């Protein structure tokens, strides 16, 4: 079944097509949500609400761009909303100076890092840093778009990205071996 | 002009292939950018196409909470209306059945029990020329009278101690069977009801055919009595009725028996 046919069947309310669409994107989108949210349950809640929005807004999809990109954008918005509900973003400003957030975590070589380890690393970031890093580095948003999405200034977005990277690099740095 | 060309050649020769080594600050910034890009690339490749397996219950929740509920609610509303329609139909059928059996409403030529004050009583009056009821209808009539009398008698026994009975008989009126409802028993002259029993009516207790009587004012001419019909004394009917029906309730029972209906002409 091609993607337009699948979308058309979903628009007709075909339950099998809806299930197929869900199966096709649920795993990918759950990872997207987990990048933003620390707890698995919150990520699943965002996924659930995101899919509900996808099926509700399906008639508005104009089939001009990538359908996966359209779904991903909905999921990112839903994850950010869930993030605001669960982990207030303003905490990130205060949390940055906390020593425990700056502590390096032991890590293997970059190439050997698995997805779950990367997710675990992301989840150690304060919510604001995590959101900015995800939006900029993985979603490709500009700082202007990030500022609009999070309700912050562009300068704050740049600053938080820089600090998020610094924290990640520190945690990825190989631990000095002591003899 | 020639000196200008020489100047250009000089700069081109000196700077064209010359590589200026970046300063330390610039080198550090470039290294940071490269490191940041490497970091972004690491996360992009590691998580960009990674799929986590959601729990199976998540799809069921999505279906139950977001995809199917409107349809279920619609089905529920439809079922509610269907149930209501079925109940109404059942009630209508039940009422129709009771009506046809003569229990609730007047039936031409048959007995009914009606409150005195209802004008519908007149609808049940059958003239002397109207046909007789069938045997089955007579049985139904007898049953309905017995049930009604028993019910009213029981109810009135309960009310007898608290409510006064206003059923009185005018001495100038013909023999009547009168009972008054408790709620209409206030002034005795007004509450007194006069009813004329048809002379040929048998007592309801005898099991004979009974029909609804008509309230008739005193002095109104009575319908003719068919010949050959045994005549029941009105006083007996009155005493029987008043004995069976409590005085606080008006139950009127007229029993008539008319002549046999003329045979119908055959329809061709």
Coordinates of C-alpha atoms in Angstrom, one line a residue:
Chain A
X1 CA 0.0 0.0 0.0
X2 CA 1.5 3.3 -1.0
X3 CA 1.5 6.2 1.4
X4 CA -1.2 8.3 -0.4
X5 CA -3.4 5.2 -0.5
X6 CA -2.8 4.6 3.2
X7 CA -3.7 8.2 3.9
X8 CA -6.8 8.1 1.8
X9 CA -8.0 4.9 3.6
X10 CA -7.4 6.6 6.9
X11 CA -9.4 9.6 5.8
X12 CA -12.3 7.1 5.1
X13 CA -11.9 6.0 8.7
X14 CA -10.7 2.5 7.8
X15 CA -9.5 1.0 11.1
X16 CA -7.0 -1.3 9.5
X17 CA -5.4 1.6 7.6
X18 CA -5.2 3.6 10.8
X19 CA -3.5 0.7 12.6
X20 CA -1.0 0.3 9.7
X21 CA -0.2 4.0 9.8
X22 CA 0.3 3.8 13.5
X23 CA 2.6 0.7 13.2
X24 CA 4.6 2.5 10.5
X25 CA 5.4 5.6 12.5
X26 CA 4.9 4.7 16.2
X27 CA 8.4 3.4 16.9
X28 CA 10.2 6.3 15.2
X29 CA 8.0 8.9 16.8
X30 CA 8.3 7.3 20.3
X31 CA 12.1 7.9 20.0
X32 CA 11.4 11.5 19.1
X33 CA 9.2 11.9 22.2
X34 CA 11.8 10.2 24.4
X35 CA 14.4 12.7 23.3
X36 CA 12.4 15.4 24.8
X37 CA 10.9 13.7 27.9
X38 CA 12.7 12.1 30.7
X39 CA 10.1 9.5 31.6
X40 CA 9.0 6.8 29.3
X41 CA 5.3 7.2 30.4
X42 CA 5.4 10.9 29.6
X43 CA 6.8 10.1 26.2
X44 CA 4.1 7.5 25.5
X45 CA 1.5 10.0 26.6
X46 CA 2.9 12.5 24.1
X47 CA 2.9 9.9 21.4
X48 CA -0.7 9.0 22.1
X49 CA -1.9 12.6 22.0
X50 CA 0.3 13.2 18.9
X51 CA -1.3 10.4 17.0
X52 CA -4.7 11.5 18.0
X53 CA -3.8 14.9 16.5
X54 CA -2.4 13.3 13.4
X55 CA -5.6 11.4 12.7
X56 CA -7.7 14.4 13.5
X57 CA -5.6 16.7 11.3
X58 CA -5.2 14.3 8.5
X59 CA -7.6 16.1 6.2
X60 CA -5.5 19.2 6.4
X61 CA -2.4 17.4 5.1
X62 CA -1.9 18.7 1.5
X63 CA 0.5 15.9 0.4
X64 CA 3.1 18.5 -0.8
X65 CA 5.9 17.7 1.6
X66 CA 7.0 14.6 3.4
X67 CA 4.3 12.9 5.4
X68 CA 6.9 11.7 7.9
X69 CA 8.1 15.2 8.4
X70 CA 4.5 16.4 8.9
X71 CA 3.9 13.7 11.5
X72 CA 7.3 14.4 13.2
X73 CA 6.5 18.1 13.5
X74 CA 3.2 17.2 15.2
X75 CA 5.0 14.9 17.6
X76 CA 7.7 17.4 18.4
X77 CA 5.0 20.0 19.2
X78 CA 3.2 17.5 21.4
X79 CA 6.4 16.5 23.2
X80 CA 7.2 20.1 23.9
X81 CA 3.7 20.6 25.3
X82 CA 4.1 17.6 27.5
X83 CA 7.5 18.8 28.5
X84 CA 6.0 22.1 29.7
X85 CA 3.5 20.2 31.7
X86 CA 5.9 17.7 33.3
X87 CA 9.2 19.6 33.5
X88 CA 9.0 23.3 33.6
X89 CA 11.5 24.8 31.2
X90 CA 12.6 27.6 33.5
X91 CA 14.4 25.2 35.7
X92 CA 17.1 24.9 33.1
X93 CA 18.5 28.3 33.9
X94 CA 19.1 27.6 37.5
X95 CA 20.1 24.0 37.1
X96 CA 23.0 24.8 34.8
X97 CA 25.2 26.0 37.7
X98 CA 24.5 22.9 39.8
X99 CA 27.7 20.8 40.2
X100 CA 25.8 17.5 39.7
X101 CA 24.7 18.6 36.3
X102 CA 28.3 19.4 35.3
X103 CA 29.7 16.1 36.5
X104 CA 31.0 13.9 33.8
X105 CA 29.6 10.5 33.3
X106 CA 31.7 7.7 32.1
X107 CA 31.2 6.8 28.5
X108 CA 32.7 4.6 25.9
X109 CA 33.9 5.8 22.5
X110 CA 31.5 7.9 20.5
X111 CA 31.1 5.4 17.8
X112 CA 30.2 2.7 20.3
X113 CA 27.4 4.6 21.9
X114 CA 24.1 3.0 21.3
X115 CA 20.8 4.8 20.9
X116 CA 19.7 4.0 24.4
X117 CA 22.9 5.5 25.8
X118 CA 22.5 8.6 23.8
X119 CA 18.9 8.9 25.0
X120 CA 20.1 8.5 28.6
X121 CA 22.7 11.2 28.0
X122 CA 20.1 13.5 26.7
X123 CA 17.8 12.9 29.6
X124 CA 20.5 14.0 32.0
X125 CA 20.3 17.5 30.5
X126 CA 18.0 20.1 32.1
X127 CA 14.7 20.3 30.2
X128 CA 15.5 23.6 28.5
X129 CA 18.9 22.6 27.2
X130 CA 17.5 19.3 26.1
X131 CA 14.7 20.9 24.1
X132 CA 17.0 23.5 22.4
X133 CA 19.6 20.9 21.6
X134 CA 17.0 18.5 20.1
X135 CA 15.4 21.2 18.1
X136 CA 18.6 22.6 16.7
X137 CA 20.8 19.6 16.3
X138 CA 18.4 16.9 15.5
X139 CA 15.4 18.6 14.0
X140 CA 17.2 21.3 12.1
X141 CA 15.3 24.2 13.5
X142 CA 16.8 27.7 13.3
X143 CA 17.3 29.7 16.5
X144 CA 14.5 32.0 15.4
X145 CA 12.1 29.0 15.1
X146 CA 13.3 27.6 18.5
X147 CA 12.7 31.0 20.1
X148 CA 9.1 31.0 18.8
X149 CA 8.5 27.5 19.7
X150 CA 9.7 27.8 23.3
X151 CA 8.8 31.4 23.9
X152 CA 12.4 32.5 24.5
X153 CA 14.7 35.0 22.8
X154 CA 17.1 34.0 20.1
X155 CA 20.0 34.8 22.3
X156 CA 18.7 32.5 25.0
X157 CA 18.4 29.8 22.4
X158 CA 22.0 30.2 21.3
X159 CA 23.2 30.3 24.9
X160 CA 21.3 27.2 25.9
X161 CA 22.5 25.3 22.9
X162 CA 26.1 26.1 23.7
X163 CA 25.8 25.1 27.3
X164 CA 24.0 21.9 26.3
X165 CA 26.8 20.9 24.0
X166 CA 29.3 21.7 26.7
X167 CA 27.6 19.5 29.1
X168 CA 27.3 16.6 26.6
X169 CA 31.0 16.9 25.6
X170 CA 32.0 16.8 29.2
X171 CA 30.1 13.7 29.8
X172 CA 31.3 12.1 26.7
X173 CA 35.0 12.9 27.5
X174 CA 37.0 9.8 28.3
X175 CA 37.7 9.5 32.0
X176 CA 41.4 9.8 32.9
X177 CA 42.7 6.5 34.0
X178 CA 44.6 6.4 37.3
X179 CA 47.3 4.0 37.9
Chain B
X1 CA 50.2 52.3 -16.4
X2 CA 53.1 49.9 -16.4
X3 CA 53.8 50.7 -12.8
X4 CA 50.2 49.8 -11.9
X5 CA 50.6 46.4 -13.5
X6 CA 53.8 45.8 -11.6
X7 CA 52.0 46.6 -8.4
X8 CA 49.3 44.1 -9.1
X9 CA 51.8 41.4 -10.0
X10 CA 53.7 42.1 -6.8
X11 CA 50.6 41.5 -4.6
X12 CA 49.5 38.5 -6.6
X13 CA 52.9 36.9 -6.3
X14 CA 53.3 37.6 -2.6
X15 CA 49.9 36.9 -1.4
X16 CA 48.3 34.6 -4.0
X17 CA 49.8 31.4 -2.7
X18 CA 50.6 32.6 0.8
X19 CA 48.8 30.7 3.7
X20 CA 48.4 32.6 6.9
X21 CA 48.3 30.3 9.9
X22 CA 45.2 31.1 12.1
X23 CA 45.7 32.6 15.4
X24 CA 45.2 30.6 18.6
X25 CA 41.8 32.1 19.3
X26 CA 40.6 31.4 15.9
X27 CA 41.9 27.9 16.1
X28 CA 40.1 27.3 19.3
X29 CA 36.8 28.5 17.9
X30 CA 37.2 26.3 14.9
X31 CA 37.9 23.4 17.0
X32 CA 34.8 24.0 19.1
X33 CA 32.7 24.3 16.0
X34 CA 34.1 21.0 14.6
X35 CA 33.5 19.4 18.0
X36 CA 29.9 20.7 18.1
X37 CA 29.3 19.5 14.6
X38 CA 30.7 16.2 15.5
X39 CA 28.5 16.0 18.6
X40 CA 25.4 16.9 16.6
X41 CA 26.3 14.4 14.0
X42 CA 26.8 11.7 16.6
X43 CA 23.3 12.3 18.0
X44 CA 21.8 12.7 14.6
X45 CA 23.1 9.4 13.3
X46 CA 22.5 7.6 16.6
X47 CA 18.9 8.7 17.1
X48 CA 17.7 10.0 13.8
X49 CA 16.4 6.7 12.6
X50 CA 16.1 4.8 15.8
X51 CA 12.7 3.4 16.6
X52 CA 11.5 2.5 20.1
X53 CA 8.9 -0.2 20.5
X54 CA 5.8 1.2 22.1
X55 CA 3.7 -0.9 24.4
X56 CA 0.8 -2.7 22.8
X57 CA -1.7 -1.1 25.2
X58 CA -0.9 2.2 23.7
X59 CA -2.7 1.5 20.4
X60 CA -5.7 0.2 22.4
X61 CA -5.8 3.4 24.4
X62 CA -5.6 5.4 21.2
X63 CA -8.5 3.5 19.8
X64 CA -10.6 3.7 22.9
X65 CA -9.9 7.3 23.9
X66 CA -9.5 9.0 20.6
X67 CA -10.4 7.1 17.5
X68 CA -13.6 5.1 18.3
X69 CA -15.5 6.9 21.2
X70 CA -17.6 9.2 19.0
X71 CA -19.0 6.2 17.1
X72 CA -19.7 4.4 20.4
X73 CA -21.5 7.3 21.8
X74 CA -23.6 7.5 18.6
X75 CA -24.4 3.8 18.9
X76 CA -25.4 4.3 22.5
X77 CA -27.8 7.1 21.6
X78 CA -29.3 5.0 18.8
X79 CA -29.8 2.1 21.2
X80 CA -31.4 4.4 23.7
X81 CA -33.9 5.7 21.2
X82 CA -34.6 2.1 20.0
X83 CA -35.3 1.1 23.6
X84 CA -37.5 4.1 24.1
X85 CA -39.4 3.4 20.9
X86 CA -39.8 -0.3 21.9
X87 CA -41.1 0.7 25.3
X88 CA -43.6 3.1 23.9
X89 CA -44.8 0.6 21.3
X90 CA -45.2 -2.0 24.1
X91 CA -47.2 0.4 26.2
X92 CA -49.4 1.3 23.3
X93 CA -50.0 -2.3 22.5
X94 CA -50.8 -3.0 26.1
X95 CA -53.2 0.0 26.3
X96 CA -54.8 -1.1 23.0
X97 CA -55.3 -4.6 24.3
X98 CA -56.8 -3.4 27.5
X99 CA -59.1 -1.1 25.6
X100 CA -60.2 -3.8 23.4
X101 CA -60.9 -6.1 26.3
X102 CA -63.2 -3.4 27.7
X103 CA -61.2 -3.0 30.9
X104 CA -60.3 0.7 30.3
X105 CA -62.7 2.3 28.0
X106 CA -66.4 2.2 27.1
X107 CA -67.3 -0.5 24.6
X108 CA -70.6 -0.2 22.7
X109 CA -73.0 -2.7 23.9
X110 CA -70.8 -4.0 26.8
X111 CA -70.4 -3.1 30.4
X112 CA -67.9 -0.6 31.6
X113 CA -67.1 1.0 34.8
X114 CA -66.7 4.7 34.7
X115 CA -66.6 7.5 37.2
X116 CA -69.9 9.2 37.3
X117 CA -68.7 12.6 36.3
X118 CA -67.0 11.5 33.1
X119 CA -69.0 12.4 30.0
X120 CA -67.5 9.4 28.3
X121 CA -70.1 7.3 30.1
X122 CA -72.6 8.4 27.5
X123 CA -70.5 6.9 24.8
X124 CA -71.2 3.5 26.3
X125 CA -74.9 3.8 26.2
X126 CA -76.4 1.4 23.9
X127 CA -79.8 1.9 22.5
X128 CA -82.4 -0.8 22.5
X129 CA -81.8 -1.5 18.8
X130 CA -78.1 -2.0 19.1
X131 CA -76.7 -5.5 18.8
X132 CA -75.9 -7.7 21.8
X133 CA -72.4 -8.5 22.8
X134 CA -71.0 -11.9 22.0
X135 CA -70.5 -14.6 24.7
X136 CA -66.8 -14.0 25.0
X137 CA -67.3 -10.3 25.4
X138 CA -69.8 -11.0 28.1
X139 CA -67.3 -13.1 30.0
X140 CA -64.7 -10.3 29.7
X141 CA -67.2 -7.8 30.9
X142 CA -68.0 -9.9 33.9
X143 CA -64.4 -10.4 34.8
X144 CA -63.6 -6.7 34.4
X145 CA -66.5 -5.8 36.7
X146 CA -65.5 -8.2 39.3
X147 CA -61.9 -7.0 39.3
X148 CA -62.9 -3.4 39.4
X149 CA -65.3 -3.9 42.2
X150 CA -62.8 -5.8 44.3
X151 CA -60.2 -3.2 43.8
X152 CA -62.4 -0.3 44.6
X153 CA -63.8 -2.1 47.6
X154 CA -60.4 -2.8 49.0
X155 CA -59.3 0.8 48.5
X156 CA -62.4 2.2 50.0
X157 CA -62.1 0.0 53.1
X158 CA -58.9 1.7 53.8
X159 CA -60.3 5.2 53.4
X160 CA -63.6 4.5 55.1
X161 CA -62.4 5.6 58.5
X162 CA -61.1 9.0 57.4
X163 CA -63.4 10.1 54.7
X164 CA -67.1 10.8 54.7
X165 CA -69.3 9.3 52.2
X166 CA -71.5 11.7 50.4
X167 CA -73.6 9.3 48.5
X168 CA -77.2 10.0 49.2
X169 CA -80.3 9.2 47.3
X170 CA -83.0 11.5 46.5
X171 CA -86.3 10.2 47.6
X172 CA -88.0 11.4 44.5
X173 CA -85.6 9.8 42.1
X174 CA -86.0 6.3 40.6
X175 CA -84.0 3.5 42.0
X176 CA -80.3 4.1 41.3
X177 CA -77.0 2.6 42.0
X178 CA -74.7 5.4 43.2
X179 CA -71.4 5.6 44.8
X180 CA -69.4 8.7 45.1
X181 CA -65.6 9.2 44.8
X182 CA -64.1 10.5 48.0
X183 CA -62.8 13.6 46.4
X184 CA -66.2 14.6 45.2
X185 CA -67.9 14.0 48.5
X186 CA -68.0 17.5 49.9
X187 CA -71.5 18.8 49.8
X188 CA -74.1 16.1 50.1
X189 CA -76.7 17.6 47.8
X190 CA -74.2 18.1 45.0
X191 CA -72.5 14.8 45.6
X192 CA -75.7 12.9 45.3
X193 CA -75.9 11.1 42.0
X194 CA -78.9 9.8 40.4
X195 CA -78.7 7.0 38.0
X196 CA -81.3 5.0 36.4
X197 CA -80.8 1.4 36.0
X198 CA -82.4 -0.1 33.0
X199 CA -85.4 -2.2 34.3
X200 CA -84.2 -5.3 32.5
X201 CA -80.7 -5.2 33.9
X202 CA -79.7 -8.2 36.0
X203 CA -77.4 -7.7 38.9
X204 CA -73.7 -7.8 38.2
X205 CA -73.2 -10.4 40.9
X206 CA -75.5 -12.8 39.1
X207 CA -73.1 -13.1 36.2
X208 CA -75.5 -11.8 33.7
X209 CA -74.6 -9.5 30.9
X210 CA -73.8 -6.0 32.1
X211 CA -73.6 -2.8 30.2
X212 CA -72.7 0.8 31.1
X213 CA -75.5 2.9 32.3
X214 CA -76.1 6.5 31.5
X215 CA -76.6 9.3 33.9
X216 CA -80.0 10.5 33.3
X217 CA -81.8 13.3 35.0
X218 CA -84.9 12.6 36.9
X219 CA -87.9 12.5 34.8
X220 CA -86.2 11.7 31.6
X221 CA -88.0 9.0 29.6
X222 CA -86.4 5.6 29.8
X223 CA -85.7 3.5 26.8
X224 CA -88.2 0.9 26.1
X225 CA -87.7 -2.5 27.6
X226 CA -87.6 -5.4 25.2
X227 CA -90.3 -7.9 25.6
X228 CA -89.5 -11.2 27.1
X229 CA -86.6 -10.0 29.1
X230 CA -86.7 -10.9 32.8
X231 CA -86.9 -7.8 34.8
X232 CA -84.7 -7.3 37.8
X233 CA -85.9 -5.1 40.6
X234 CA -84.1 -1.9 40.8
X235 CA -84.0 -2.1 44.5
X236 CA -82.1 -5.4 44.4
X237 CA -79.6 -4.0 42.0
X238 CA -79.1 -1.0 44.2
X239 CA -78.6 -2.9 47.3
X240 CA -76.2 -5.3 45.6
X241 CA -74.2 -2.5 44.2
X242 CA -74.0 -0.5 47.4
X243 CA -73.0 -3.7 49.2
X244 CA -70.2 -4.5 46.9
X245 CA -68.9 -1.0 46.2
X246 CA -67.7 1.1 49.0
X247 CA -69.8 4.3 49.5
X248 CA -66.8 6.5 49.0
X249 CA -66.3 5.4 45.4
X250 CA -68.7 5.8 42.5
X251 CA -68.9 2.7 40.4
X252 CA -71.7 2.6 38.0
X253 CA -72.7 -0.6 36.3
X254 CA -75.6 -0.8 34.0
X255 CA -76.5 -4.1 32.5
X256 CA -78.6 -4.1 29.4
X257 CA -79.8 -6.8 27.2
X258 CA -81.3 -5.7 24.0
X259 CA -83.0 -7.6 21.3
X260 CA -81.1 -9.9 19.1
X261 CA -79.5 -8.1 16.2
X262 CA -81.2 -8.4 12.8
X263 CA -79.4 -10.7 10.5
X264 CA -77.1 -8.9 8.2
X265 CA -77.9 -9.0 4.6
X266 CA -75.3 -11.0 2.7
X267 CA -72.7 -9.0 1.0
X268 CA -72.1 -9.8 -2.6

